[in-house]
CSV table of C-alpha atoms in Angstrom, one decimal:
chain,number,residue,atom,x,y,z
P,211,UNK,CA,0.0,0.0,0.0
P,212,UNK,CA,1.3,3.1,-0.7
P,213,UNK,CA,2.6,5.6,2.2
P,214,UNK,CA,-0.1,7.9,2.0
P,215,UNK,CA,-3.1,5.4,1.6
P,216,UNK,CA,-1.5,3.6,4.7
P,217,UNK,CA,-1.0,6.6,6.6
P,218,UNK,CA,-4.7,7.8,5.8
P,219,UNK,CA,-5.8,4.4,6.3
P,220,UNK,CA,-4.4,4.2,9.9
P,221,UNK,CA,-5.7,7.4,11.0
P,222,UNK,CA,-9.0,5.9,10.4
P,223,UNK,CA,-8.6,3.0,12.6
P,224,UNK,CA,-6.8,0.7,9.9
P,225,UNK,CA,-4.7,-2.3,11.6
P,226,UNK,CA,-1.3,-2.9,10.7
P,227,UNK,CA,-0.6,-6.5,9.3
P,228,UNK,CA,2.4,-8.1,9.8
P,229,UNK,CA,3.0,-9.6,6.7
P,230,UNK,CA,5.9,-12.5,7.0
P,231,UNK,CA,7.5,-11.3,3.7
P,232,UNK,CA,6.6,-7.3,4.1
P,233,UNK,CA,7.2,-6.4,7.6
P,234,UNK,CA,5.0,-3.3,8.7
P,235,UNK,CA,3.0,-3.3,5.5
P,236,UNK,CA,-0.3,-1.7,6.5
P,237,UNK,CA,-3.1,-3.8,5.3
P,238,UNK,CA,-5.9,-3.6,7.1
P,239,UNK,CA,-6.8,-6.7,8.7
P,240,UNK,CA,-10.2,-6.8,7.9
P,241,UNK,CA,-10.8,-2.8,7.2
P,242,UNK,CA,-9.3,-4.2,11.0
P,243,UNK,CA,-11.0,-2.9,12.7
P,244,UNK,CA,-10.5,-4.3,14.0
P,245,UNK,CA,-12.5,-2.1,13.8
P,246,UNK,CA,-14.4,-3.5,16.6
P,247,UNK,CA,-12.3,-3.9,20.1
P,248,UNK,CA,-13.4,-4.6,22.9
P,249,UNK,CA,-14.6,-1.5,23.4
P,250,UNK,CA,-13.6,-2.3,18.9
P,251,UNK,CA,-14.9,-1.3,17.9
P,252,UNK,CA,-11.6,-0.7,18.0
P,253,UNK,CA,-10.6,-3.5,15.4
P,254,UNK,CA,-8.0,-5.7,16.1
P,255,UNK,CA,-5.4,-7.7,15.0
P,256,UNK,CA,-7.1,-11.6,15.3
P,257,UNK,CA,-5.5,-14.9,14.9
P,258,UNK,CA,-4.6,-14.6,11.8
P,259,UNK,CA,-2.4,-11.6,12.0
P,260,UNK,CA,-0.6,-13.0,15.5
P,261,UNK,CA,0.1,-16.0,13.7
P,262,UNK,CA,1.8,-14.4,10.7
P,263,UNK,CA,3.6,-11.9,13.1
P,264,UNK,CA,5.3,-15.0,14.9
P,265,UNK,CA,5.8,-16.2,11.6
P,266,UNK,CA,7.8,-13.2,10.5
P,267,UNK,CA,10.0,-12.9,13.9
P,268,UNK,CA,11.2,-16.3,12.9
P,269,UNK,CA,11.9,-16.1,9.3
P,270,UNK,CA,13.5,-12.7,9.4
P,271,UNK,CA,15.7,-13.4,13.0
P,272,UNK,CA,16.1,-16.7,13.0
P,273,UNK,CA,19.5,-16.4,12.3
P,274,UNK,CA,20.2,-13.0,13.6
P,275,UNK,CA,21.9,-12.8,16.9
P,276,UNK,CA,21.1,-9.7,19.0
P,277,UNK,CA,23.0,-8.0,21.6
P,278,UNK,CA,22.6,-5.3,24.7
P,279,UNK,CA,19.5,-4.3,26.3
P,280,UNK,CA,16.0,-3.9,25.3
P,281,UNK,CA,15.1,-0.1,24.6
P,282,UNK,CA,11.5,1.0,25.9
P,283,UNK,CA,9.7,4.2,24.9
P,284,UNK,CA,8.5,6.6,27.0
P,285,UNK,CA,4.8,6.2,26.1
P,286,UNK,CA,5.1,1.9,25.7
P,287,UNK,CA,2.4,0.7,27.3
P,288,UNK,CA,4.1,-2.5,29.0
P,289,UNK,CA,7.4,-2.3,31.3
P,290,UNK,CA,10.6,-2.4,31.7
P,291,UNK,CA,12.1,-5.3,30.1
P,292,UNK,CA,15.2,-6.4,32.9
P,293,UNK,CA,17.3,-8.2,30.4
P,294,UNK,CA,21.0,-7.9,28.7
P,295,UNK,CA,23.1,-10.1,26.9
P,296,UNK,CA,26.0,-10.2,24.9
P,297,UNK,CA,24.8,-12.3,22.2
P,298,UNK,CA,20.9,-13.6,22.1
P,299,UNK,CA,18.7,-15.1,20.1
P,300,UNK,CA,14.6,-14.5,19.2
P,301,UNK,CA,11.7,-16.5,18.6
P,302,UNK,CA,8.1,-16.4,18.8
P,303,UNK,CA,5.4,-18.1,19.1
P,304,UNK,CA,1.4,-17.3,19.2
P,305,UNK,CA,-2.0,-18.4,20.6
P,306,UNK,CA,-4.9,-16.8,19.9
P,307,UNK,CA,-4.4,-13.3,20.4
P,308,UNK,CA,-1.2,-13.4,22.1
P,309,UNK,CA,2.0,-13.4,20.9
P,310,UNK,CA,5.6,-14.8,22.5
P,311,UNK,CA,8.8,-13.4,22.6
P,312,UNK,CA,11.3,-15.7,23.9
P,313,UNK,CA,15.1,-13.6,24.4
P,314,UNK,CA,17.6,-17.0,25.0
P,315,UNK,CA,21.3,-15.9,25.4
P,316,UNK,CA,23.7,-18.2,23.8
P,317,UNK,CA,26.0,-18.0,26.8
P,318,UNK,CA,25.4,-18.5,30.6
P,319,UNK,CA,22.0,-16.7,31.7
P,320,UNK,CA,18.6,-17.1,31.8
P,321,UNK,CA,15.9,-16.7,28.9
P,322,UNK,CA,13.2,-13.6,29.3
P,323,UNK,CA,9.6,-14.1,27.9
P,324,UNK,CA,7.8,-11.7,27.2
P,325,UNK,CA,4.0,-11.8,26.1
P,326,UNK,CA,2.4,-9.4,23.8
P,327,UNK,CA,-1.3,-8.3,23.1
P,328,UNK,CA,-1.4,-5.9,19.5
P,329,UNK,CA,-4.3,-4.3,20.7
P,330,UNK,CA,-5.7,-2.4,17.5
P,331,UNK,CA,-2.4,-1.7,15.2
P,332,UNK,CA,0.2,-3.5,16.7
P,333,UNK,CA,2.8,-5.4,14.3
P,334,UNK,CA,6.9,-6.3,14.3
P,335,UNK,CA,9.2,-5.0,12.0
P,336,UNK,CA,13.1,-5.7,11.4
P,337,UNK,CA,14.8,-2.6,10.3
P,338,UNK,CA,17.9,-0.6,10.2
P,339,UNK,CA,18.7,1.2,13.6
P,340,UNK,CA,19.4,3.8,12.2
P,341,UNK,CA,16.1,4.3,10.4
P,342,UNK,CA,13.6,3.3,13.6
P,343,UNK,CA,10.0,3.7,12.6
P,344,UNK,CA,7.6,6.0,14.5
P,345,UNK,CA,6.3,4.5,17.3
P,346,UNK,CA,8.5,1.5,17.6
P,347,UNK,CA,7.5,1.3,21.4
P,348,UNK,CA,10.2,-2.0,22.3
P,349,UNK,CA,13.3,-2.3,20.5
P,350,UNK,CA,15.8,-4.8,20.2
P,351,UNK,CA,18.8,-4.5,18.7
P,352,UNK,CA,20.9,-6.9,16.5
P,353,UNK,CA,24.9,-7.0,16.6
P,354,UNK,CA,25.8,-6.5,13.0
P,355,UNK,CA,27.8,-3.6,11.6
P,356,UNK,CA,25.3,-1.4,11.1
P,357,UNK,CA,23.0,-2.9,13.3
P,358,UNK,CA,19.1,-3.6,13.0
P,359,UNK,CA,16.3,-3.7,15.2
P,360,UNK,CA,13.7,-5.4,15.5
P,361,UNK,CA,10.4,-3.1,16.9
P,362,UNK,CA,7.4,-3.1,18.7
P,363,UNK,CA,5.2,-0.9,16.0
P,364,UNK,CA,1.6,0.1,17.5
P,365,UNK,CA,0.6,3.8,15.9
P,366,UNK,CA,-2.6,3.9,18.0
P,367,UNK,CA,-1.0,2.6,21.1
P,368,UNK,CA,-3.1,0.4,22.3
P,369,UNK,CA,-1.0,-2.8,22.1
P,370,UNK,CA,1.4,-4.0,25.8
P,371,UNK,CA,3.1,-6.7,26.6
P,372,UNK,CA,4.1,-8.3,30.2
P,373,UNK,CA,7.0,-10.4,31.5
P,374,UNK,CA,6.9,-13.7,31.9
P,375,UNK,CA,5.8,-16.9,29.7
P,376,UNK,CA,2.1,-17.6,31.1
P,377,UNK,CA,-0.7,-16.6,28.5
P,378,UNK,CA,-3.2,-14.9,30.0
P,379,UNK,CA,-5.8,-16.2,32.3
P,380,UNK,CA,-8.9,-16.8,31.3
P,381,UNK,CA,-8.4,-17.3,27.4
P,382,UNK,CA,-9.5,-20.6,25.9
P,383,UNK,CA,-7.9,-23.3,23.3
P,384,UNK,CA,-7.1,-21.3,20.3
P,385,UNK,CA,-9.3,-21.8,17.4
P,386,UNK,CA,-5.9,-22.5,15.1
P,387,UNK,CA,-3.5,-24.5,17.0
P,388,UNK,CA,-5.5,-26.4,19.7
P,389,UNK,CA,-9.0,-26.6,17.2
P,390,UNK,CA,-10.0,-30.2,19.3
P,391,UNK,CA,-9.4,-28.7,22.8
P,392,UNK,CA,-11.5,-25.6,21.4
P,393,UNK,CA,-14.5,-27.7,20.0
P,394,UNK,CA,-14.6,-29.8,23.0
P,395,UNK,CA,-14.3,-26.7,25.2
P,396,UNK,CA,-17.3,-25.0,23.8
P,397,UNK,CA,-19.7,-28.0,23.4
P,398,UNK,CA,-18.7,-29.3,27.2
P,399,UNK,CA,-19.7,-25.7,28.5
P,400,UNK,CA,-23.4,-24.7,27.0
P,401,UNK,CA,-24.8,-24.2,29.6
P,402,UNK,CA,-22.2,-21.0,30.6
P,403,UNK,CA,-24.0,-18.1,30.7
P,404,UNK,CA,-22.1,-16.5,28.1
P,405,UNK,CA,-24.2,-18.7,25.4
P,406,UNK,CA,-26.8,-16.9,26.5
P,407,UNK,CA,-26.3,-13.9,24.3
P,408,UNK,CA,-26.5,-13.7,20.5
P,409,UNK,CA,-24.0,-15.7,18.9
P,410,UNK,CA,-22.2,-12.8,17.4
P,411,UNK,CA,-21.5,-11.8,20.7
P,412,UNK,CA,-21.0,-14.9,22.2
P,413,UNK,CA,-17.9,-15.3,19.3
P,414,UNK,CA,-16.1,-12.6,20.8
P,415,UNK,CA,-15.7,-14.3,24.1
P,416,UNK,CA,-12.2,-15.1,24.5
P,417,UNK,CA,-12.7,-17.4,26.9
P,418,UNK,CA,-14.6,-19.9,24.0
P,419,UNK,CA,-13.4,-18.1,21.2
P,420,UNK,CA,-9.7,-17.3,21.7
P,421,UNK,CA,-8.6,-15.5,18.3
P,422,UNK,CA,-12.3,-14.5,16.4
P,423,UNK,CA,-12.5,-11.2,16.5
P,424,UNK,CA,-14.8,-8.8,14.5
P,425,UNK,CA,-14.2,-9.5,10.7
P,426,UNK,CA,-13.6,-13.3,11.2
P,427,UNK,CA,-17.1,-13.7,12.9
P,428,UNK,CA,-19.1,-11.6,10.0
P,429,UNK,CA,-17.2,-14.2,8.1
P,430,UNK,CA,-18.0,-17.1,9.8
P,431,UNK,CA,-21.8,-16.6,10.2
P,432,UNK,CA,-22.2,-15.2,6.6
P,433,UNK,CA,-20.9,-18.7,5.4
P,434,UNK,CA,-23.1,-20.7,7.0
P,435,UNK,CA,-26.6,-18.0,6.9
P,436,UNK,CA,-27.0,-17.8,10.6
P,437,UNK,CA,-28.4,-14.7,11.5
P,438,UNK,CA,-26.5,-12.8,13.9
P,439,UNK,CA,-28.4,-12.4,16.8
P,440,UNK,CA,-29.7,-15.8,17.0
P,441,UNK,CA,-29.3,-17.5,20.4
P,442,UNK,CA,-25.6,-18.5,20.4
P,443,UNK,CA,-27.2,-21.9,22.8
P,444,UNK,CA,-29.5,-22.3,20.2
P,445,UNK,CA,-27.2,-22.4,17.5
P,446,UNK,CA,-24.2,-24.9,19.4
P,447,UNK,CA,-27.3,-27.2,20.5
P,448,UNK,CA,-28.6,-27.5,17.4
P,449,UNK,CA,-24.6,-28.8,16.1
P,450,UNK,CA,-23.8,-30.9,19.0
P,451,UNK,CA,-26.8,-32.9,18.1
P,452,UNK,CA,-26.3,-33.2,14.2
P,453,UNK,CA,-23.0,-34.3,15.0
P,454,UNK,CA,-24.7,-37.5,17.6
P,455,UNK,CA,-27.1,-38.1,15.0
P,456,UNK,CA,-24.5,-38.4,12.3
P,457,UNK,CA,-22.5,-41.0,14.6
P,458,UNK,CA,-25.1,-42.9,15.3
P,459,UNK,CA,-26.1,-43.1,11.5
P,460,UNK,CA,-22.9,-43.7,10.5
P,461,UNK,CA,-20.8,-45.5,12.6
P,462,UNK,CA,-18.8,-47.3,10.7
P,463,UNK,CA,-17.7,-44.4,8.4
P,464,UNK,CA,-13.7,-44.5,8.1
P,465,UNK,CA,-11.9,-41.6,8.9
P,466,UNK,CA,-11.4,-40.4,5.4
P,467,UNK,CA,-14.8,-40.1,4.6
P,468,UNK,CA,-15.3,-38.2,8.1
P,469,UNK,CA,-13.5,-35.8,6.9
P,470,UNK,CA,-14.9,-35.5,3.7
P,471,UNK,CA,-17.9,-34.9,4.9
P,472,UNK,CA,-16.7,-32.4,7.6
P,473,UNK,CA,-14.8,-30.2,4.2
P,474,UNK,CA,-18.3,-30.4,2.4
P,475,UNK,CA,-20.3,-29.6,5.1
P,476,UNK,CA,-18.6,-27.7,7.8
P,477,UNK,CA,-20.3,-26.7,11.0
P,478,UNK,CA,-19.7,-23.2,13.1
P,479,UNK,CA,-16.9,-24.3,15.0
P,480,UNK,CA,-14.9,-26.1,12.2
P,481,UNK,CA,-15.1,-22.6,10.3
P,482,UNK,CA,-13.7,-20.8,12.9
P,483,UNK,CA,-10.7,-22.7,12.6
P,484,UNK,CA,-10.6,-23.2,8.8
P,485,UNK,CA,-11.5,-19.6,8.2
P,486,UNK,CA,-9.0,-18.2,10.1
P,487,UNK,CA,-7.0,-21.1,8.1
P,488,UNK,CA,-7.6,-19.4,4.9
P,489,UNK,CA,-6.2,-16.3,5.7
P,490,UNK,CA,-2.8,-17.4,7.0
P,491,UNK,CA,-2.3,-20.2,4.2
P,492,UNK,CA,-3.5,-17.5,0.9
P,493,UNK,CA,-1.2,-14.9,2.6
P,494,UNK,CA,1.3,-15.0,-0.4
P,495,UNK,CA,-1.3,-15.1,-2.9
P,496,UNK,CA,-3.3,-12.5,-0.9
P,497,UNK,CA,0.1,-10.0,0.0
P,498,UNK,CA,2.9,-10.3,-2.3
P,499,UNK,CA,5.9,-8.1,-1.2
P,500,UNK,CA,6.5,-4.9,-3.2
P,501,UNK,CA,2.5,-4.9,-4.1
P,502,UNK,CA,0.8,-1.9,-3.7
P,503,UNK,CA,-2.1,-3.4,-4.1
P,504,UNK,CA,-2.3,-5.5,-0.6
P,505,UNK,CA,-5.3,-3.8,0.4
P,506,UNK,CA,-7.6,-4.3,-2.0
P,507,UNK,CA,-6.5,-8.0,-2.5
P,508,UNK,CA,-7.8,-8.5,1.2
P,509,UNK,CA,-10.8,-6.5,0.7
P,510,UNK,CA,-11.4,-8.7,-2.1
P,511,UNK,CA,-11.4,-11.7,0.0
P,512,UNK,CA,-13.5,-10.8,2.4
P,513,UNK,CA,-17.2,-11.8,1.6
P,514,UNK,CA,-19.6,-9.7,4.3
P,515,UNK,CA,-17.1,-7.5,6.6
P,516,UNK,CA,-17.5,-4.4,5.0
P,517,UNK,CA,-18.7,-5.6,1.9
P,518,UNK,CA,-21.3,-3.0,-0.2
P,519,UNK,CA,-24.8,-4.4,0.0
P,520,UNK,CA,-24.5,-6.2,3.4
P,521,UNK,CA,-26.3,-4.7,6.6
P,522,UNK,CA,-24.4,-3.9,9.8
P,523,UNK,CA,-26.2,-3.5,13.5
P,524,UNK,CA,-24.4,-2.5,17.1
P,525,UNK,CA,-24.1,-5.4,19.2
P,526,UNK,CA,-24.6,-4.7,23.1
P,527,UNK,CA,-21.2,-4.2,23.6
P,528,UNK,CA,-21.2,-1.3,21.0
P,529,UNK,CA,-19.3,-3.3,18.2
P,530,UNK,CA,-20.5,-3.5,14.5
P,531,UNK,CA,-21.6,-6.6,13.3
P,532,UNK,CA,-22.2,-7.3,9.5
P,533,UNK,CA,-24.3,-9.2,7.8
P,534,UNK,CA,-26.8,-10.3,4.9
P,535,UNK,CA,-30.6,-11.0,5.4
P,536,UNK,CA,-32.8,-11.3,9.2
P,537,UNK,CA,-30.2,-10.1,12.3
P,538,UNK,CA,-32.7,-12.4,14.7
P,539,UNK,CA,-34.9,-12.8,17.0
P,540,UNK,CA,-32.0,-11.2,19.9
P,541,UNK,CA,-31.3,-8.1,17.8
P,542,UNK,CA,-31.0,-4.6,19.7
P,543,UNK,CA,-34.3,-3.1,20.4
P,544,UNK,CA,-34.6,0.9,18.4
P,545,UNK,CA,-31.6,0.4,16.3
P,546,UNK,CA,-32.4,-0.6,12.1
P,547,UNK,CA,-29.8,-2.4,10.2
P,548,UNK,CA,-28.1,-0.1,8.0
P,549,UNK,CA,-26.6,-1.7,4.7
P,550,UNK,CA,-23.1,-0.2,3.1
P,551,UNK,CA,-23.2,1.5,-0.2
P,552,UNK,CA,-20.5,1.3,-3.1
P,553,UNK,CA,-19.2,4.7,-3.3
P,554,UNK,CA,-19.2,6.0,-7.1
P,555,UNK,CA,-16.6,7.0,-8.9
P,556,UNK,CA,-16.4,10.7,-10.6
P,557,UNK,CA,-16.0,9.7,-14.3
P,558,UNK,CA,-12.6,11.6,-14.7
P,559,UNK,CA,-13.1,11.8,-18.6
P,560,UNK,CA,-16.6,13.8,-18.4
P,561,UNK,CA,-17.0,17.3,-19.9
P,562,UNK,CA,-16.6,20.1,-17.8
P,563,UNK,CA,-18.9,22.9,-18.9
P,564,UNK,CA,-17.4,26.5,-19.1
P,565,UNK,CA,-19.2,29.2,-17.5
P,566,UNK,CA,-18.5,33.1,-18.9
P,567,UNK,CA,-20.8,35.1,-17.4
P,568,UNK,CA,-19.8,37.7,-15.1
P,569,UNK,CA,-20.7,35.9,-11.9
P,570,UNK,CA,-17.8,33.0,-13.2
P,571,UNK,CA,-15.4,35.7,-11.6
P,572,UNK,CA,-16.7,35.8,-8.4
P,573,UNK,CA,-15.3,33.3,-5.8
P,574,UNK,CA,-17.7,30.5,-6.4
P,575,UNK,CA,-19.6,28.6,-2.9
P,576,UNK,CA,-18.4,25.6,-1.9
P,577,UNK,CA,-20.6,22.9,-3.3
P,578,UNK,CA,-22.1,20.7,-0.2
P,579,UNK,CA,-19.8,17.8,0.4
P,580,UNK,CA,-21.6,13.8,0.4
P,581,UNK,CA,-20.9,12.9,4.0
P,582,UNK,CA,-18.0,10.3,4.3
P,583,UNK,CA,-18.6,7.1,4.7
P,584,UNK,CA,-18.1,5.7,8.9
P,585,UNK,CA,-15.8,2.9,9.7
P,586,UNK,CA,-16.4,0.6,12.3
P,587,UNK,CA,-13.5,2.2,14.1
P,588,UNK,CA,-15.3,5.6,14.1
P,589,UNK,CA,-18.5,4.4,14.9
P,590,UNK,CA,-17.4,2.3,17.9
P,591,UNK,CA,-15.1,5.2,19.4
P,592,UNK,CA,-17.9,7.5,19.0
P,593,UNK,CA,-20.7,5.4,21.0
P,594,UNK,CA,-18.1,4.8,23.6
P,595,UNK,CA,-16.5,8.1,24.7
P,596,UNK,CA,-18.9,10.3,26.1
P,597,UNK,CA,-21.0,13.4,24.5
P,598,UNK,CA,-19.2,16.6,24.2
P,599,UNK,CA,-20.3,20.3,23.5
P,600,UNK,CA,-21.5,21.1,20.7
P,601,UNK,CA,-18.2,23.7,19.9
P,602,UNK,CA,-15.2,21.8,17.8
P,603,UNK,CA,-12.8,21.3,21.0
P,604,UNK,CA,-14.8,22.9,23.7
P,605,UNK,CA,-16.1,21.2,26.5
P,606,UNK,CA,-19.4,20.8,28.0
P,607,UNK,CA,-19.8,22.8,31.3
P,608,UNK,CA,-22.2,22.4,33.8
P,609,UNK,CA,-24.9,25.1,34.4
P,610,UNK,CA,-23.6,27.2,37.6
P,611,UNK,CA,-25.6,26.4,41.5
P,612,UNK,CA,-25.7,30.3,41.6
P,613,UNK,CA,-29.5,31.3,41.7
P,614,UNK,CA,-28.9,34.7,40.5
P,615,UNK,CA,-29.4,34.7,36.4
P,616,UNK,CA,-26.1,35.3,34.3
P,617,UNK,CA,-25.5,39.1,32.8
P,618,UNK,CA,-26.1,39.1,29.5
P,619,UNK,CA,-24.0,38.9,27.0
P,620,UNK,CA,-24.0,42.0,25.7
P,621,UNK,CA,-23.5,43.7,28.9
P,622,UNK,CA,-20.5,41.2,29.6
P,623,UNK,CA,-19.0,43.2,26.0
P,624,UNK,CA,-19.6,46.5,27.3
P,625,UNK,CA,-17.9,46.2,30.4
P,626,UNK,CA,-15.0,44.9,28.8
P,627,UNK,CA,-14.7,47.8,26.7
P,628,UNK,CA,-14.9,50.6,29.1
P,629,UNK,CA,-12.3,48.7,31.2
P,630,UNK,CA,-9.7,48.8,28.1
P,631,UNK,CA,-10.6,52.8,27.1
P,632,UNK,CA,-10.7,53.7,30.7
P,633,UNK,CA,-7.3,52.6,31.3
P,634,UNK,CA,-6.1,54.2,34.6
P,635,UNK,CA,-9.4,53.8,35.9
P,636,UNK,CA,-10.6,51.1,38.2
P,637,UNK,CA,-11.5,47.4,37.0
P,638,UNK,CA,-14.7,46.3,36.2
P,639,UNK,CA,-16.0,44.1,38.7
């Protein structure tokens, strides 16, 4: 993508992805975002995008050795990392929507881990010291002759990291690399009040859902024609006993055709693992290095996130959800489904009609401007920070306790004025 569609891109909430062959390359992880966070709107980095960031740190530094300290910002949003070494080595590893640094010296000491969250832009990038990016919040630096570093890259800041190897509490089996332990996680627990809620929200719980995020979930259910707000226990029920009947119909079916029938007719939780699949294994078709076009390949991949024509609705925790057809039976109460328009292009080979008359001299009025379209970022951040005044960068005040009314305006002015021509005289009081 090009520098200024990436910049402009990120200011509107674009995530960064971590491409294993084009480190920092902005594509948006799903418009990502993430727009949706969990506050996402804010969208964020999902599987996927750990999964290739890992993939990257061990390509690129696999054979690197590092040396020194570890260099932390100022506005990092993670700590101090305690660790030197002459010579090091690096390699990562992810789960879900964590991500694994592991700093081994290749001498006497001990190894640091450190564990990262991207939070809505986070990615890694290997580059010349000499050149750091902006906001490369953790740096590590190599021992060549000019020397490199690998960085910590999160433009919106709301990626961290902690020490220590533990994943964080309370996070299930990842959908990618522990897909049994996740199945058997969710179908073991229905009866969690979490599956109470509408599966698009209940897809977002980390605790059953490690790695879906916002984009991967319109995905998911747009494959399959579930509406969104359908009971998520209604939904899992309904699959745990298809998949009894079908043993007990076909018992004897060998393992082959099991999966056959599984890759023809995948249920909700086998998506969320090939899905996710399909991303990270089309990643060279989808972003080859040096293409400008990364973007739009992605875009062109996805099938309802953001897609023109599909309808979108706030979930109860404020986040976008899109989709095609009913929402169901669960969806919000006052809200209507609002569907995404293409945007039209301005035929840049139509006639432009000359104007001569007199009033062609004057300065002409600026023509009304077609609102912009709202990201999911946007949308999100809006419902979620509270209302402000209605002046650009002025905030609300409260109405004063004092009972006696205000003095007008106009008399405020006048006072004013005779205080500066009276100078010499007393202040107005």
């Amino acid at each position: 993508m090009h520098r200024s569609r990436r910049s402009q891109w990120e200011a509107r909430g674009g995530v960064a992805w971590a491409c294993p062959h084009a480190p920092g390359r902005a594509v948006a992880a799903a418009g990502r975002a993430a727009l949706s966070g969990p506050g996402p709107g804010a969208a964020m980095p999902e599987c996927p995008e750990l999964h290739l960031a890992g993939r990257y740190i061990n390509e690129t530094c696999g054979g690197v050795v590092f040396s020194g300290g570890v260099e932390r910002s100022a506005v990092g949003r993670g700590p101090e990392v305690p660790f030197s070494s002459e010579a090091y080595r690096i390699s990562a590893a992810s789960r879900g929507k964590e991500l694994r640094l592991r700093l081994a010296p290749l001498g006497p000491g001990a190894s640091q881990d450190l564990v990262f969250r991207f939070g809505m832009s986070g990615s890694f990038r290997l580059c010349p010291a000499a050149q750091l990016p902006r906001h490369a919040h953790l740096r590590f630096f190599t021992r060549e002759n000019p020397p490199r570093a690998l960085c910590f890259v999160d433009v919106r800041r709301f990626g961290s990291w902690r020490l220590g190897d533990a994943w964080q509490p309370g996070r299930g089996p990842c959908v990618l690399s522990e897909y049994q332990a996740f199945r058997e996680n969710v179908l073991k627990n229905l009866d969690d009040k979490a599956f109470d809620k509408p599966i698009c929200e209940a897809l977002l719980n980390q605790k059953f859902f490690n790695g879906i995020g916002n984009y991967l979930r319109a995905e998911i259910l747009y494959r399959l024609k579930i509406p969104p707000f359908e009971k998520a226990r209604t939904v899992l029920e309904a699959l745990k006993e298809q998949e009894e009947a079908r043993r007990k119909k076909n018992p004897s079916l060998t393992l082959s055709k099991k999966l056959k029938l599984k890759r023809e007719n995948p249920d909700l939780l086998e998506l969320c693992h090939t899905v996710p699949m399909e991303v990270i294994t089309a990643e060279k078709k989808l972003f080859e290095p040096g293409d400008s076009n990364n973007y739009t390949a992605f875009k062109n991949w996805l099938r309802c996130y953001l897609v023109p024509g599909m309808s979108s609705l706030r979930d109860r925790n404020g986040r976008t959800i899109w989709f095609q057809g009913e929402p169901g039976p669960m969806a919000p109460k006052g809200q209507t489904s609002r569907k995404k328009r293409a945007q039209l292009k301005a035929d840049p080979e139509a006639p432009t009609p000359e104007v001569t008359t007199r009033t062609s001299k004057r300065r002409p009025r600026a023509a009304a401007k077609p609102p912009k379209p709202v990201t999911e970022e946007e949308e999100e951040e809006a419902a979620a920070k509270p209302r402000k005044g209605r002046s650009r960068g002025r905030k609300a005040t409260a109405a004063p306790d004092s009972s006696e009314p205000e003095p007008p305006v106009k008399a405020k002015r006048s006072r004013r004025t005779t205080a500066r021509r009276g100078r010499g005289g007393a202040p107005a009081v």
